[in-house]
XYZ file of C-alpha atoms in Angstrom:
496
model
C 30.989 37.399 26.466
C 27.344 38.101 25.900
C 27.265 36.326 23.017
C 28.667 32.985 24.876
C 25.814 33.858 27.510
C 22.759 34.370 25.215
C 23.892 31.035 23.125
C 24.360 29.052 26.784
C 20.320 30.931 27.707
C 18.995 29.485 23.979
C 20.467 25.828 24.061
C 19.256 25.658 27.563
C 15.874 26.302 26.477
C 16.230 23.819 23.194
C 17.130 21.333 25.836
C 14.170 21.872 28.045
C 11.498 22.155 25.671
C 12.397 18.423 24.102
C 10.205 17.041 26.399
C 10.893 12.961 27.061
C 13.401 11.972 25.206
C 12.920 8.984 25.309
C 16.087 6.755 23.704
C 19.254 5.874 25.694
C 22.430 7.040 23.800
C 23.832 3.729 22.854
C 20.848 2.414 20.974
C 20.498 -0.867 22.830
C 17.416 -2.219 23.897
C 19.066 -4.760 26.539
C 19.602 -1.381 28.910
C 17.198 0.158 31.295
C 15.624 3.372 30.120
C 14.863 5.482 32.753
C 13.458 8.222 30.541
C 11.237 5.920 28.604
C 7.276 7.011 28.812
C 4.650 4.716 28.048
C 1.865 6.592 28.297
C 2.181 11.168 27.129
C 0.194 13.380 25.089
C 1.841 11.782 22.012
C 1.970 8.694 20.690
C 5.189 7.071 19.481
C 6.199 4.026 17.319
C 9.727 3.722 16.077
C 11.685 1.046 14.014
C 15.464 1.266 13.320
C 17.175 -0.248 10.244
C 19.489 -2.224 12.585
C 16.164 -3.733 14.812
C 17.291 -2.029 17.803
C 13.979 -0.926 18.193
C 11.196 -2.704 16.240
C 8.239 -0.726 16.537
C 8.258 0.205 19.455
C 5.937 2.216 20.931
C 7.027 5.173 23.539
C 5.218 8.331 24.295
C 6.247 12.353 25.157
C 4.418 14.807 26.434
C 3.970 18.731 25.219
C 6.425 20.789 26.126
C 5.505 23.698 28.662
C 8.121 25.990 27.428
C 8.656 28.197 24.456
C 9.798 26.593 21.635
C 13.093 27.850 20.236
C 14.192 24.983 18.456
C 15.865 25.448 14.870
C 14.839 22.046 13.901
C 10.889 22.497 14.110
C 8.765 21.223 11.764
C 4.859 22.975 11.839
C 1.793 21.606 10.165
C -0.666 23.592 9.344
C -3.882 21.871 8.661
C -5.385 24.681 6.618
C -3.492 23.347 3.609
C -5.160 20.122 2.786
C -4.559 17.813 0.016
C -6.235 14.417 -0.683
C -7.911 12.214 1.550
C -6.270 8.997 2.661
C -8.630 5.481 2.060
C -5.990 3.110 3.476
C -2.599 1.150 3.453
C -2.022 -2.684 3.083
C -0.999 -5.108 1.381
C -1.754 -7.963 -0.998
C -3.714 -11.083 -0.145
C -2.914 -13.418 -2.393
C -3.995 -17.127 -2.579
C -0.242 -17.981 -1.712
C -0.475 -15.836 1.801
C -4.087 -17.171 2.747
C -2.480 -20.698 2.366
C 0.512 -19.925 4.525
C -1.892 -18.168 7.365
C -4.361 -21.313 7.082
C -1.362 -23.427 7.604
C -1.006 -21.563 10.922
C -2.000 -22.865 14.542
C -5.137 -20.647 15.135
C -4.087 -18.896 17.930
C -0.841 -18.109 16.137
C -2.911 -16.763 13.101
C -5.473 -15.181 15.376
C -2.493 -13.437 17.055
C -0.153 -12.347 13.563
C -3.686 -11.155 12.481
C -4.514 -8.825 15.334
C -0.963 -7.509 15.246
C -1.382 -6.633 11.381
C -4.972 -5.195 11.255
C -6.206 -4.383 14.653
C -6.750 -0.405 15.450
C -6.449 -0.724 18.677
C -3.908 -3.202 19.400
C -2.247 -3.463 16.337
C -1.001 -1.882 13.012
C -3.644 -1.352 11.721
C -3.870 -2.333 8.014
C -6.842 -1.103 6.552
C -6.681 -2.245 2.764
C -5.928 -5.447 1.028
C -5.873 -6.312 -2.598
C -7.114 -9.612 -4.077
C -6.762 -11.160 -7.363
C -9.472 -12.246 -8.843
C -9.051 -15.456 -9.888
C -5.230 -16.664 -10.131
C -1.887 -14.643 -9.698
C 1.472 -15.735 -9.921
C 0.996 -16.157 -6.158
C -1.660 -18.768 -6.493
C -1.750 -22.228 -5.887
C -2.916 -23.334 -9.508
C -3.870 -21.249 -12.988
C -7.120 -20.685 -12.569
C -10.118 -18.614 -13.516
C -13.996 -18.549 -11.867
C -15.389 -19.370 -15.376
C -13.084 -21.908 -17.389
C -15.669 -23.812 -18.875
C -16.743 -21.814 -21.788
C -20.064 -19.627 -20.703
C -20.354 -17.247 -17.983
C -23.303 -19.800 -16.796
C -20.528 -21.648 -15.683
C -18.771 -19.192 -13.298
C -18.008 -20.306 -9.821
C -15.347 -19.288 -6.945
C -12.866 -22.045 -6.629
C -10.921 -23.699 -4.222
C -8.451 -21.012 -3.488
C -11.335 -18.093 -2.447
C -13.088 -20.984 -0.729
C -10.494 -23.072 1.283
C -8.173 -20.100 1.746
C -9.198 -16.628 0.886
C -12.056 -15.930 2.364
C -11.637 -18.015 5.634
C -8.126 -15.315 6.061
C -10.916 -12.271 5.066
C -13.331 -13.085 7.268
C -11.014 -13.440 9.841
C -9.671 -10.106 9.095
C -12.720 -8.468 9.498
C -13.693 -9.636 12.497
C -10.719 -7.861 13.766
C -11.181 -4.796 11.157
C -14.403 -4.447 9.823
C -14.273 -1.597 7.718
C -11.238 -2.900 6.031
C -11.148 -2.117 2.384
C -10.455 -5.053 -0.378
C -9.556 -4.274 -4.110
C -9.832 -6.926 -6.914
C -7.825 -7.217 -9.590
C -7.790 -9.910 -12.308
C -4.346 -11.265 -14.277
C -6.274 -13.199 -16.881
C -9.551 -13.431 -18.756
C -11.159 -16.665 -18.700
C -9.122 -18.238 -21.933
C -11.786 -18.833 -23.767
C -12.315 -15.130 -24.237
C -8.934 -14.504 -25.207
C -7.701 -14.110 -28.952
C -3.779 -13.378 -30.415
C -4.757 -10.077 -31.489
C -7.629 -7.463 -32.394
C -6.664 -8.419 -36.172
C -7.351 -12.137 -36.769
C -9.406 -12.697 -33.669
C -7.766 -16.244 -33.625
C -8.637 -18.192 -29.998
C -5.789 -18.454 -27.746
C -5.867 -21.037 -25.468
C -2.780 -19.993 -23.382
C -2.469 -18.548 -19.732
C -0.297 -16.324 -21.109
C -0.737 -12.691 -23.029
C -3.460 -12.908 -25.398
C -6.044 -10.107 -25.851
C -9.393 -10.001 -24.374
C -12.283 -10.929 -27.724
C -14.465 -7.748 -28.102
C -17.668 -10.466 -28.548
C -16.860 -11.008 -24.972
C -16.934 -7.655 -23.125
C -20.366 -8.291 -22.292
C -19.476 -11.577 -20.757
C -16.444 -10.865 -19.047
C -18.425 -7.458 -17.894
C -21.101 -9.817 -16.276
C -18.020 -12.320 -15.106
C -16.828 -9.049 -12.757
C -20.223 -8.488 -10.948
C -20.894 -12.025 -10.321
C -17.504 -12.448 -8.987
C -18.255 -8.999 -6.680
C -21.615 -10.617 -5.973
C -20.021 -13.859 -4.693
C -17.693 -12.635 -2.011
C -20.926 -9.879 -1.179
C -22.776 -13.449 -0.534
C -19.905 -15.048 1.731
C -20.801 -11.505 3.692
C -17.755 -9.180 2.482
C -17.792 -6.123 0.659
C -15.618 -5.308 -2.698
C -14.189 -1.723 -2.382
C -12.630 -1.479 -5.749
C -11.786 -3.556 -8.753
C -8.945 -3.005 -11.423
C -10.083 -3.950 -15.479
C -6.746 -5.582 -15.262
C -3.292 -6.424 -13.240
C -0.352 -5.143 -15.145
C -2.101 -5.035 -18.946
C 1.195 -4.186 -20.725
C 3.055 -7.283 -19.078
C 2.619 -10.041 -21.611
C 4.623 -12.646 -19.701
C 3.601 -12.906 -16.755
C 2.341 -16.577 -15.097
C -1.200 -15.556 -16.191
C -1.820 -12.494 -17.864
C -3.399 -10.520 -20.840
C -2.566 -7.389 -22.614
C -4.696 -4.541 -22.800
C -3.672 -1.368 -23.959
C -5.132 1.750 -23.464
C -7.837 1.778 -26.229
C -8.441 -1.835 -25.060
C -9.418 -0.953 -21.923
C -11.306 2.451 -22.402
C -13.309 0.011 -25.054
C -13.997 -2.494 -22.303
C -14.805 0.106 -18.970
C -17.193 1.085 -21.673
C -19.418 -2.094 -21.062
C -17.939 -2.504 -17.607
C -19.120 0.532 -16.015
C -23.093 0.230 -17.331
C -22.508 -3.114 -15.989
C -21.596 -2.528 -12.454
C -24.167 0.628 -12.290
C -26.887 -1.192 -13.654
C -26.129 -4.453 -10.806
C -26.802 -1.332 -7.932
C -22.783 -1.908 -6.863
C -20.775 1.394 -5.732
C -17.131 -0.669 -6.245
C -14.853 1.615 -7.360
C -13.613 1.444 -11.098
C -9.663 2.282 -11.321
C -8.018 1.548 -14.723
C -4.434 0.870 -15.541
C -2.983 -0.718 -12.565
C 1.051 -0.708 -14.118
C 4.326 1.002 -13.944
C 5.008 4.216 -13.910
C 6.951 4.122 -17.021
C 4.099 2.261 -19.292
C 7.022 -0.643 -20.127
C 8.887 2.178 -22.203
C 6.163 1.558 -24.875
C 5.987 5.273 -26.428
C 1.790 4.602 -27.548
C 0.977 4.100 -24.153
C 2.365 7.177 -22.236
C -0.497 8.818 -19.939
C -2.523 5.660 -20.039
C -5.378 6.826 -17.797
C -5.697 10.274 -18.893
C -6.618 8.723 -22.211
C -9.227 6.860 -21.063
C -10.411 9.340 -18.999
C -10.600 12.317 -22.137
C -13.316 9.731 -23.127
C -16.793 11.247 -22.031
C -18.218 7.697 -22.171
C -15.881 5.700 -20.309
C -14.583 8.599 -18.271
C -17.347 8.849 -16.131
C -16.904 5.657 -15.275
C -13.367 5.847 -13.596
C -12.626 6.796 -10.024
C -9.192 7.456 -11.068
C -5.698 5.145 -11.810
C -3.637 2.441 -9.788
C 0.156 2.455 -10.605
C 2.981 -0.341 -9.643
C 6.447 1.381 -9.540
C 9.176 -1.809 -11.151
C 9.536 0.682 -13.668
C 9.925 4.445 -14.138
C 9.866 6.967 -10.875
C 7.149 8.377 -8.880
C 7.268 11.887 -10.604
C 4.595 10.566 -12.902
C 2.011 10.597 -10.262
C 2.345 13.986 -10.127
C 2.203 14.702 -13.927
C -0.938 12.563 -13.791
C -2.409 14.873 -10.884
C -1.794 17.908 -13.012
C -3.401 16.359 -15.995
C -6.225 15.033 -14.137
C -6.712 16.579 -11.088
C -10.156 15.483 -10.120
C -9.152 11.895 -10.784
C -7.746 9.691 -7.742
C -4.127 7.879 -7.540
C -3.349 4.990 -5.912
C -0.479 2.876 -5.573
C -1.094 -0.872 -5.506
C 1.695 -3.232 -6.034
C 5.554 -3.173 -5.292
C 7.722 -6.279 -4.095
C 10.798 -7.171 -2.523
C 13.265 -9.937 -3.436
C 16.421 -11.561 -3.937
C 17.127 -8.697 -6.265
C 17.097 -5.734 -4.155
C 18.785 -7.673 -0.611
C 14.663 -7.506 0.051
C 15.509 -9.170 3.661
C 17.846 -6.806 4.671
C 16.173 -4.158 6.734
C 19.307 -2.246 7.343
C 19.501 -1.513 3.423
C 15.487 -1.917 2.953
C 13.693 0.090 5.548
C 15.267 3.388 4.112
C 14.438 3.075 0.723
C 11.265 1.578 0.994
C 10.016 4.149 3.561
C 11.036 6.737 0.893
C 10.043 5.315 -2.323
C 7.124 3.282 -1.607
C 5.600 5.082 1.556
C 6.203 8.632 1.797
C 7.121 9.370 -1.864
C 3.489 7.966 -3.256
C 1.539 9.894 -0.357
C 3.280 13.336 -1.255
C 2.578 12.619 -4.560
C -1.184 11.994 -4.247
C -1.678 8.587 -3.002
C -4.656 8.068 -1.728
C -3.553 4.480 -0.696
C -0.028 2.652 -0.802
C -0.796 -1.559 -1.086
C 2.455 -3.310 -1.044
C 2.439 -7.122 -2.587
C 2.580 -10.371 -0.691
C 1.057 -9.758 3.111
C 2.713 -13.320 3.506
C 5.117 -16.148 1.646
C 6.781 -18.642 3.636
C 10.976 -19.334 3.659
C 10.833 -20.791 -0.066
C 9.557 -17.653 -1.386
C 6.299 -19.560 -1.870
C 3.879 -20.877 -2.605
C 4.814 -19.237 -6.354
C 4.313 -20.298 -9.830
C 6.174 -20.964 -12.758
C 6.449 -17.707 -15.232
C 6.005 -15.355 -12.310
C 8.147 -14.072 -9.483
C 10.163 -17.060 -7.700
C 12.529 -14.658 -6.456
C 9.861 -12.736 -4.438
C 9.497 -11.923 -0.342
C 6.836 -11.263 1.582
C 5.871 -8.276 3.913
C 6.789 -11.249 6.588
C 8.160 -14.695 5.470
C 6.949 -17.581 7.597
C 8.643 -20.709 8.455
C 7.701 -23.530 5.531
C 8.949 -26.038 8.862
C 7.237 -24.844 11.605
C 4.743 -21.922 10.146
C 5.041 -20.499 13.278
C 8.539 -18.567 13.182
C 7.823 -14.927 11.167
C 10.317 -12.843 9.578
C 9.267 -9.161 9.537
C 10.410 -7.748 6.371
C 10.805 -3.796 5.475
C 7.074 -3.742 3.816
C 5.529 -4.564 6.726
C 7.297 -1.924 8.700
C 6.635 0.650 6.184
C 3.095 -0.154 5.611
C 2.565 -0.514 9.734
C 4.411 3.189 10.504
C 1.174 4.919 7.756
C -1.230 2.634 8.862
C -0.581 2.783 12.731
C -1.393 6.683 12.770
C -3.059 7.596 9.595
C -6.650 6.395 9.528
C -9.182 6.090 6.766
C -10.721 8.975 6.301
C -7.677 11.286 7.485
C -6.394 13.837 5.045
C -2.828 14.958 4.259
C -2.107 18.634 5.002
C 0.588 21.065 5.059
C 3.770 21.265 6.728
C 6.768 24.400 6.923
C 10.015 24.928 9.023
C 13.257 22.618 8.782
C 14.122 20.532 6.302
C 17.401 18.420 5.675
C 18.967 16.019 3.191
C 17.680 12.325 4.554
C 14.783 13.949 6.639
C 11.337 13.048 4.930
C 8.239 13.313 6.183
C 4.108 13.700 5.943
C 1.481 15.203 8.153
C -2.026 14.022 8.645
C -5.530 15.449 9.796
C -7.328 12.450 10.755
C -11.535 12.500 10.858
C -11.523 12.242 14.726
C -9.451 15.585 15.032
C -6.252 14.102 15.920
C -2.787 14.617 13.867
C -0.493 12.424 12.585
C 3.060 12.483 11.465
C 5.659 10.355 9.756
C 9.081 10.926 9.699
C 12.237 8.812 8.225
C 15.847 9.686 9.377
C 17.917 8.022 6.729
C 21.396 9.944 8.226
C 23.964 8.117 10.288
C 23.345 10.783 13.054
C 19.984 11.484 15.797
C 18.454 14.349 15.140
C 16.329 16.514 17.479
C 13.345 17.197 16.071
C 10.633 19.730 16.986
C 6.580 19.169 15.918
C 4.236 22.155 16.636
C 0.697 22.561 15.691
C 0.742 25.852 16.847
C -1.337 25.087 19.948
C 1.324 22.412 21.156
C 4.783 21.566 20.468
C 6.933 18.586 21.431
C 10.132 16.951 20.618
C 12.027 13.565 20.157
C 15.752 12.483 19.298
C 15.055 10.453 16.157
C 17.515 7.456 15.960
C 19.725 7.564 13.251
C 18.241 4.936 9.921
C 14.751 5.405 11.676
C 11.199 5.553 11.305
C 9.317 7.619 13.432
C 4.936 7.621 13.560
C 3.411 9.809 15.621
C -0.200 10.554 16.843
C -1.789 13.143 18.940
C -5.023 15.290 20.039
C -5.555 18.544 19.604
């Protein structure tokens, strides 16, 4: 009998030290909430696989009684790991057209949603090819008329890509931009290192050791260009995928290829006075299963020369699994990691958030951060309802982080990237740095915490059971709790 009474006393106090909780039990947004707070001591934003709640944003307030919960989850922000530069996603020439295809107000709206700190998500990093991608409107390079006298930004930065950036940073202005190239111009390219023969084709290729100096000089003008349209180049990649020979526009570059290059490329961008970052590699976890390639970066990096050079290395993850960043941590500890392309398609159901939101949250989101991420860039911010704009020898079979209406370019699909990308971004600021975390853990419960540089904490937590679960956050100081949908993402944010 005691032991019936003392179980009734601790569930009593479970119950009243949840706080708001703030769902209804049948999931369904058409019902009045009673319990639903807009305003607490903690922040909310949840999405649910089935759309039932699509980022919405709720609130709860510290509990004032002792916390007894068995599901609690402490941080402890003495244990701190890397700091956090941002989360975004790609820019390509394809999504700048589809934006500048939209009314302005509709643009100027989607925009604010995506970037904004205050009233939006709050994506604080794009990358940008430099020159063409498969996601371009042409094959293109800013130099294609042999000499680097010749370079120029083309249509695509002109007409499209910039116009999109500098809207974006009126709404975000210390958004971060990384450029990444898929081709040499072609007139620097040869078949191999051996007979040095020209090759005239978008396509593989090598870059021509007679032109590092050139295509080293073709980088800072290019980083100069967009400085002189008023926007700032964070970071730059020697190279897009360099073991994917078939790609729409690409070149191969293997590891000795590109050490020999960020040779010349570093003294150039040091001697120009520009801090963009240098990170090499820029592939697949699994280096294309070619055995000589294995620990790409580290081998550059053993080079004294061209090791000094590198900030650290930029992986993709359509092949091979995210335990690599972690062997590449151990190996090179004082190097960064940062993970800068993944895509959805027709492949992998890529508009089906009830399947996507799950495994994307894990494997793109959470998995890269708790393996050293300092920033998670997903590909296409936009693409419209054909998949497009797209080009022949790259992805056709592609989505965006939102697909837009190719009738009206007005109606927006919201796709699980953008979700993903938006539940990091809308709580973890640049700047913040990922600490430590003890208590419960369960299969299908995954989750990070976050110091960010004004004091507050952030957390992010997926659910990926088919049941709610109670869940208890202390910082030691405070402690609060939320019923986490089942197939959910949940951000939070809160001050100390």
């Amino acid at each position: 009998m005691i032991r019936e009474i003392l179980y009734v006393l601790i569930m009593g106090l479970v119950f009243m030290s949840c706080g708001a909780c703030s769902e209804d039990k049948d999931n369904d947004p058409g019902k009045t909430v009673p319990d639903v707070k807009e305003t607490g001591d903690v922040k909310l934003f949840i999405t649910t696989s089935d759309r039932a709640y699509d980022f919405a944003q709720r609130a709860v307030d510290f509990s004032k009684t002792s916390n007894m919960s068995p599901t609690t989850i402490t941080i402890d922000p003495a244990v701190r790991y890397q700091e956090m530069d941002g989360f975004g996603a790609a820019l390509t020439g394809s999504s700048c057209y589809n934006l500048m295809q939209m009314d302005a107000a509709d643009r100027e709206t989607f925009l604010k949603e995506t970037f904004s700190h205050n009233t939006g998500m709050g994506f604080s990093y794009v990358r940008i090819s430099i020159g063409c991608s498969d996601f371009s409107l042409s094959e293109y390079t800013c130099c294609d008329t042999p000499g680097i006298e010749n370079f120029g930004l083309q249509s695509e930065e002109l007409d499209y890509v910039i116009p999109v950036l500098h809207d974006v940073l009126e709404i975000n202005p210390d958004l971060k931009i990384l450029g990444s190239p898929w081709t040499s111009p072609r007139w620097m390219k040869v078949n191999n290192l051996t007979d040095l023969q020209p090759y005239n084709s978008w396509t593989s290729g090598h870059l021509n050791p007679d032109y590092y100096d050139e295509y080293a000089t073709y980088f800072v003008k290019w980083i100069q260009a967009f400085a002189q349209h008023g926007i700032h180049i964070d970071a730059i990649t020697p190279q897009n995928e360099p073991l994917n020979r078939g790609n729409s526009a690409s070149l191969f570059m293997g590891w000795k290829e590109q050490r020999e290059f960020v040779k010349v490329l570093g003294p150039a961008l040091e001697e120009a006075g520009l801090d963009t970052k240098l990170y090499v590699f820029d592939h697949n976890y699994n280096y294309d299963n070619m055995s000589d390639q294995q620990d790409y970066p580290v081998k550059i990096y053993q080079d004294e020369e061209a090791g000094q050079y590198i900030k650290g290395a930029a992986y993709h993850n359509y092949g091979g699994v995210s335990d690599e960043l972690l062997d590449i941590h151990e190996k090179a500890p004082h190097k960064e990691l940062i993970f800068t392309e993944t895509s959805i398609g027709t492949w992998n159901d890529g508009r089906n958030l009830s399947k996507r939101l799950m495994d994307d949250m894990e494997y793109v989101a959470l998995e890269t951060v708790n393996k050293w991420c300092r920033a998670v860039i997903v590909w296409n911010l936009m693409l419209d309802s054909n998949r497009g704009p797209n080009r022949e020898g790259g992805c056709q079979t592609c989505f965006g982080a939102v697909d837009i209406s190719a009738d009206d370019y007005k109606t927006i699909t919201r796709n699980s990237h953008y979700y993903i990308i938006g539940h990091l971004a809308a709580v973890v600021k640049p700047g913040a740095v990922r600490i430590g975390t003890s208590g419960y853990e369960a299969d299908g419960v995954i989750y990070s915490a976050f110091e960010n540089k004004d004091g507050s904490f952030a957390f992010v937590l997926m659910n990926d059971t088919d049941e709610k679960k109670m869940i208890t956050i202390s910082d030691r100081d405070n402690h609060f709790s939320y019923d986490v949908p089942a197939q959910s993402v949940v951000s939070y944010r809160w001050n100390q």
